[in-house]
PDB file of C-alpha atoms and ligand atoms in Angstrom:
ATOM      1  CA  UNK C   1       4.693  21.401 -13.278  1.00 93.00           C
ATOM      2  CA  UNK C   2       3.228  19.679 -16.308  1.00 96.00           C
ATOM      3  CA  UNK C   3      -0.581  19.346 -15.948  1.00 96.00           C
ATOM      4  CA  UNK C   4      -0.654  15.598 -16.551  1.00 97.00           C
ATOM      5  CA  UNK C   5       2.117  14.935 -13.987  1.00 98.00           C
ATOM      6  CA  UNK C   6       0.341  17.130 -11.445  1.00 98.00           C
ATOM      7  CA  UNK C   7      -3.010  15.400 -12.030  1.00 97.00           C
ATOM      8  CA  UNK C   8      -1.474  11.956 -11.715  1.00 98.00           C
ATOM      9  CA  UNK C   9       0.306  12.932  -8.478  1.00 98.00           C
ATOM     10  CA  UNK C  10      -2.942  14.346  -7.122  1.00 98.00           C
ATOM     11  CA  UNK C  11      -4.759  11.129  -7.965  1.00 98.00           C
ATOM     12  CA  UNK C  12      -1.963   9.163  -6.278  1.00 98.00           C
ATOM     13  CA  UNK C  13      -2.486  11.050  -3.001  1.00 98.00           C
ATOM     14  CA  UNK C  14      -6.017   9.673  -3.011  1.00 98.00           C
ATOM     15  CA  UNK C  15      -4.853   6.165  -3.983  1.00 98.00           C
ATOM     16  CA  UNK C  16      -2.362   6.083  -1.121  1.00 98.00           C
ATOM     17  CA  UNK C  17      -5.096   7.093   1.336  1.00 98.00           C
ATOM     18  CA  UNK C  18      -7.320   4.416  -0.215  1.00 98.00           C
ATOM     19  CA  UNK C  19      -4.480   1.928   0.331  1.00 97.00           C
ATOM     20  CA  UNK C  20      -4.420   2.934   4.010  1.00 98.00           C
ATOM     21  CA  UNK C  21      -8.176   2.369   4.169  1.00 97.00           C
ATOM     22  CA  UNK C  22      -7.869  -1.013   2.472  1.00 97.00           C
ATOM     23  CA  UNK C  23      -5.169  -2.153   4.897  1.00 97.00           C
ATOM     24  CA  UNK C  24      -7.240  -0.942   7.818  1.00 97.00           C
ATOM     25  CA  UNK C  25     -10.070  -3.101   6.473  1.00 97.00           C
ATOM     26  CA  UNK C  26      -7.758  -6.101   6.271  1.00 96.00           C
ATOM     27  CA  UNK C  27      -6.533  -5.354   9.795  1.00 96.00           C
ATOM     28  CA  UNK C  28     -10.139  -5.254  11.001  1.00 96.00           C
ATOM     29  CA  UNK C  29     -10.790  -8.639   9.349  1.00 95.00           C
ATOM     30  CA  UNK C  30      -7.827 -10.190  11.185  1.00 92.00           C
ATOM     31  CA  UNK C  31      -8.936  -8.694  14.504  1.00 93.00           C
ATOM     32  CA  UNK C  32     -12.298 -10.360  13.944  1.00 93.00           C
ATOM     33  CA  UNK C  33     -10.501 -13.642  13.135  1.00 88.00           C
ATOM     34  CA  UNK C  34      -8.705 -13.463  16.518  1.00 87.00           C
ATOM     35  CA  UNK C  35      -5.287 -13.057  14.846  1.00 87.00           C
ATOM     36  CA  UNK C  36      -4.111  -9.897  16.625  1.00 87.00           C
ATOM     37  CA  UNK C  37      -0.580  -9.830  15.260  1.00 84.00           C
ATOM     38  CA  UNK C  38      -1.729 -10.212  11.650  1.00 87.00           C
ATOM     39  CA  UNK C  39      -4.104  -7.343  12.490  1.00 92.00           C
ATOM     40  CA  UNK C  40      -1.274  -5.239  13.909  1.00 90.00           C
ATOM     41  CA  UNK C  41       0.915  -5.961  10.858  1.00 89.00           C
ATOM     42  CA  UNK C  42      -1.722  -4.604   8.475  1.00 93.00           C
ATOM     43  CA  UNK C  43      -2.404  -1.661  10.773  1.00 95.00           C
ATOM     44  CA  UNK C  44       1.282  -0.699  10.524  1.00 93.00           C
ATOM     45  CA  UNK C  45       0.906  -1.023   6.758  1.00 95.00           C
ATOM     46  CA  UNK C  46      -2.126   1.301   6.867  1.00 97.00           C
ATOM     47  CA  UNK C  47      -0.045   3.877   8.748  1.00 97.00           C
ATOM     48  CA  UNK C  48       2.755   3.596   6.178  1.00 97.00           C
ATOM     49  CA  UNK C  49       0.275   4.234   3.365  1.00 97.00           C
ATOM     50  CA  UNK C  50      -0.845   7.451   5.043  1.00 98.00           C
ATOM     51  CA  UNK C  51       2.808   8.502   5.174  1.00 98.00           C
ATOM     52  CA  UNK C  52       3.098   7.796   1.438  1.00 98.00           C
ATOM     53  CA  UNK C  53       0.062   9.974   0.739  1.00 98.00           C
ATOM     54  CA  UNK C  54       1.571  12.757   2.837  1.00 98.00           C
ATOM     55  CA  UNK C  55       4.915  12.503   1.022  1.00 98.00           C
ATOM     56  CA  UNK C  56       3.244  13.253  -2.315  1.00 98.00           C
ATOM     57  CA  UNK C  57       0.960  15.851  -0.700  1.00 98.00           C
ATOM     58  CA  UNK C  58       3.991  17.711   0.714  1.00 98.00           C
ATOM     59  CA  UNK C  59       5.859  17.418  -2.590  1.00 98.00           C
ATOM     60  CA  UNK C  60       2.979  18.968  -4.541  1.00 98.00           C
ATOM     61  CA  UNK C  61       2.690  21.878  -2.105  1.00 98.00           C
ATOM     62  CA  UNK C  62       6.480  22.381  -2.218  1.00 98.00           C
ATOM     63  CA  UNK C  63       6.178  22.752  -5.977  1.00 97.00           C
ATOM     64  CA  UNK C  64       3.392  25.349  -5.512  1.00 97.00           C
ATOM     65  CA  UNK C  65       0.850  22.909  -6.913  1.00 97.00           C
ATOM     66  CA  UNK C  66      -2.651  22.553  -5.511  1.00 96.00           C
ATOM     67  CA  UNK C  67      -3.654  19.279  -3.825  1.00 97.00           C
ATOM     68  CA  UNK C  68      -7.201  18.014  -4.271  1.00 93.00           C
ATOM     69  CA  UNK C  69      -8.489  16.142  -1.243  1.00 94.00           C
ATOM     70  CA  UNK C  70     -11.083  13.959  -2.942  1.00 94.00           C
ATOM     71  CA  UNK C  71     -13.418  11.471  -1.278  1.00 96.00           C
ATOM     72  CA  UNK C  72     -11.811   8.145  -0.415  1.00 97.00           C
ATOM     73  CA  UNK C  73     -13.714   5.171  -1.823  1.00 96.00           C
ATOM     74  CA  UNK C  74     -15.448   2.756   0.528  1.00 95.00           C
ATOM     75  CA  UNK C  75     -13.608  -0.446   1.428  1.00 94.00           C
ATOM     76  CA  UNK C  76     -15.723  -3.583   1.871  1.00 83.00           C
ATOM     77  CA  UNK C  77     -13.019  -5.744   3.455  1.00 84.00           C
ATOM     78  CA  UNK C  78     -15.212  -8.843   3.588  1.00 89.00           C
ATOM     79  CA  UNK C  79     -13.049 -11.878   2.975  1.00 93.00           C
ATOM     80  CA  UNK C  80     -14.059 -15.530   2.881  1.00 92.00           C
ATOM     81  CA  UNK C  81     -10.655 -16.780   3.964  1.00 90.00           C
ATOM     82  CA  UNK C  82      -7.344 -15.558   5.369  1.00 91.00           C
ATOM     83  CA  UNK C  83      -5.772 -16.349   2.000  1.00 92.00           C
ATOM     84  CA  UNK C  84      -8.319 -14.074   0.254  1.00 94.00           C
ATOM     85  CA  UNK C  85      -7.325 -11.199   2.549  1.00 94.00           C
ATOM     86  CA  UNK C  86      -3.582 -11.505   1.969  1.00 94.00           C
ATOM     87  CA  UNK C  87      -4.098 -12.021  -1.767  1.00 95.00           C
ATOM     88  CA  UNK C  88      -6.169  -8.831  -1.907  1.00 95.00           C
ATOM     89  CA  UNK C  89      -3.222  -6.937  -0.390  1.00 95.00           C
ATOM     90  CA  UNK C  90      -0.809  -8.538  -2.881  1.00 97.00           C
ATOM     91  CA  UNK C  91      -3.055  -7.675  -5.849  1.00 96.00           C
ATOM     92  CA  UNK C  92      -3.356  -4.112  -4.589  1.00 96.00           C
ATOM     93  CA  UNK C  93       0.426  -3.665  -4.331  1.00 97.00           C
ATOM     94  CA  UNK C  94       0.826  -4.668  -7.985  1.00 97.00           C
ATOM     95  CA  UNK C  95      -1.889  -2.200  -8.943  1.00 97.00           C
ATOM     96  CA  UNK C  96      -0.134   0.603  -7.022  1.00 98.00           C
ATOM     97  CA  UNK C  97       3.207  -0.237  -8.645  1.00 98.00           C
ATOM     98  CA  UNK C  98       1.564   0.146 -12.074  1.00 98.00           C
ATOM     99  CA  UNK C  99       0.138   3.522 -11.034  1.00 98.00           C
ATOM    100  CA  UNK C 100       3.540   4.772  -9.810  1.00 98.00           C
ATOM    101  CA  UNK C 101       5.118   3.637 -13.092  1.00 98.00           C
ATOM    102  CA  UNK C 102       2.486   5.616 -15.041  1.00 98.00           C
ATOM    103  CA  UNK C 103       3.442   8.786 -13.142  1.00 98.00           C
ATOM    104  CA  UNK C 104       7.130   8.056 -13.711  1.00 98.00           C
ATOM    105  CA  UNK C 105       6.471   7.635 -17.448  1.00 98.00           C
ATOM    106  CA  UNK C 106       4.747  11.034 -17.550  1.00 98.00           C
ATOM    107  CA  UNK C 107       7.590  12.660 -15.578  1.00 98.00           C
ATOM    108  CA  UNK C 108      10.198  11.125 -17.913  1.00 98.00           C
ATOM    109  CA  UNK C 109       8.271  12.283 -21.002  1.00 98.00           C
ATOM    110  CA  UNK C 110       8.215  15.814 -19.554  1.00 98.00           C
ATOM    111  CA  UNK C 111      11.901  15.725 -18.499  1.00 98.00           C
ATOM    112  CA  UNK C 112      10.660  16.472 -14.976  1.00 98.00           C
ATOM    113  CA  UNK C 113      13.794  15.312 -13.133  1.00 98.00           C
ATOM    114  CA  UNK C 114      12.654  16.530  -9.733  1.00 97.00           C
ATOM    115  CA  UNK C 115       9.500  14.413  -9.822  1.00 98.00           C
ATOM    116  CA  UNK C 116      11.495  11.433 -11.081  1.00 98.00           C
ATOM    117  CA  UNK C 117      13.834  11.782  -8.113  1.00 98.00           C
ATOM    118  CA  UNK C 118      10.893  11.898  -5.706  1.00 98.00           C
ATOM    119  CA  UNK C 119       9.271   8.873  -7.395  1.00 98.00           C
ATOM    120  CA  UNK C 120      12.441   6.790  -7.195  1.00 98.00           C
ATOM    121  CA  UNK C 121      11.686   6.323  -3.511  1.00 97.00           C
ATOM    122  CA  UNK C 122       8.247   4.949  -4.382  1.00 97.00           C
ATOM    123  CA  UNK C 123       9.674   2.569  -6.986  1.00 97.00           C
ATOM    124  CA  UNK C 124      11.968   1.021  -4.321  1.00 96.00           C
ATOM    125  CA  UNK C 125       9.203   1.000  -1.730  1.00 94.00           C
ATOM    126  CA  UNK C 126       6.874  -0.859  -4.081  1.00 95.00           C
ATOM    127  CA  UNK C 127       9.556  -3.451  -4.729  1.00 96.00           C
ATOM    128  CA  UNK C 128       9.840  -4.043  -0.975  1.00 93.00           C
ATOM    129  CA  UNK C 129       6.077  -4.162  -0.469  1.00 93.00           C
ATOM    130  CA  UNK C 130       5.511  -6.555  -3.359  1.00 95.00           C
ATOM    131  CA  UNK C 131       8.154  -8.852  -1.861  1.00 95.00           C
ATOM    132  CA  UNK C 132       6.471  -8.704   1.565  1.00 92.00           C
ATOM    133  CA  UNK C 133       2.996  -9.344   0.208  1.00 93.00           C
ATOM    134  CA  UNK C 134       4.213 -12.194  -2.016  1.00 95.00           C
ATOM    135  CA  UNK C 135       5.908 -13.830   0.991  1.00 92.00           C
ATOM    136  CA  UNK C 136       2.750 -13.420   3.032  1.00 90.00           C
ATOM    137  CA  UNK C 137       0.659 -15.178   0.372  1.00 94.00           C
ATOM    138  CA  UNK C 138       3.247 -17.973   0.127  1.00 92.00           C
ATOM    139  CA  UNK C 139       3.281 -18.488   3.913  1.00 87.00           C
ATOM    140  CA  UNK C 140      -0.490 -18.559   4.254  1.00 89.00           C
ATOM    141  CA  UNK C 141      -0.698 -20.998   1.327  1.00 89.00           C
ATOM    142  CA  UNK C 142       1.865 -23.277   2.990  1.00 85.00           C
ATOM    143  CA  UNK C 143       0.195 -23.160   6.387  1.00 79.00           C
ATOM    144  CA  UNK C 144      -3.382 -23.340   5.156  1.00 73.00           C
ATOM    145  CA  UNK C 145      -6.139 -22.807   7.679  1.00 66.00           C
ATOM    146  CA  UNK C 146      -4.508 -24.909  10.383  1.00 72.00           C
ATOM    147  CA  UNK C 147      -5.113 -22.935  13.598  1.00 70.00           C
ATOM    148  CA  UNK C 148      -1.811 -23.933  15.225  1.00 75.00           C
ATOM    149  CA  UNK C 149       0.225 -22.944  12.161  1.00 76.00           C
ATOM    150  CA  UNK C 150      -1.574 -19.628  11.855  1.00 74.00           C
ATOM    151  CA  UNK C 151      -0.933 -18.983  15.540  1.00 73.00           C
ATOM    152  CA  UNK C 152       2.796 -19.565  14.930  1.00 73.00           C
ATOM    153  CA  UNK C 153       2.794 -17.270  11.905  1.00 74.00           C
ATOM    154  CA  UNK C 154       0.917 -14.685  13.949  1.00 73.00           C
ATOM    155  CA  UNK C 155       3.759 -14.848  16.501  1.00 73.00           C
ATOM    156  CA  UNK C 156       6.414 -14.556  13.788  1.00 73.00           C
ATOM    157  CA  UNK C 157       4.754 -11.387  12.479  1.00 72.00           C
ATOM    158  CA  UNK C 158       4.994  -9.925  15.974  1.00 69.00           C
ATOM    159  CA  UNK C 159       8.624  -9.086  15.109  1.00 65.00           C
ATOM    160  CA  UNK C 160       7.439  -6.232  12.866  1.00 60.00           C
ATOM    161  CA  UNK C 161       7.639  -2.836  14.487  1.00 53.00           C
TER     162      UNK C 161
HETATM  163 FE1  OFO F   1       2.040   3.117  -0.840  1.00 55.79          FE
HETATM  164  O1  OFO F   1       3.039   1.620  -0.640  1.00 55.79           O
HETATM  165 FE2  OFO F   1       2.494   0.073  -1.491  1.00 55.79          FE
HETATM  166  O2  OFO F   1       0.858   0.470  -1.875  1.00 55.79           O
END
């Protein structure tokens, strides 16, 4: 595998684990706000991010590439408001999309069709996650900090498995 593609994929393993950590931090914040279903929603998201990291990890090993298991950066997860927390998640999803696109660009430049095929899944996944996080921001903006509304939204989120 091309060195740049391999390095970017390695870095992405770490970024996906960081994403899991960030979502766990957001989940913790919602637990502390007494919004258990919001908390559960972001905990599911944290689990999904670990799966993403493992997808790239397994792909690299399948290609006989090494995987560096670097330190995962600390997550502060201190938010002033519920809106701040959901906006942080939305901002992060856009950042991750940009990172996936950078790897895709490198794979295209190298005519690395196998990596492009693997990354196609991530391109679709990011589309879905950006849509979810955008909707979450819109809902929280509409409902504001009204306790009853947030309780209802918390119940609506309970649908997510
Ligand atoms: Fe890894 O799925 Fe979004 O960030």
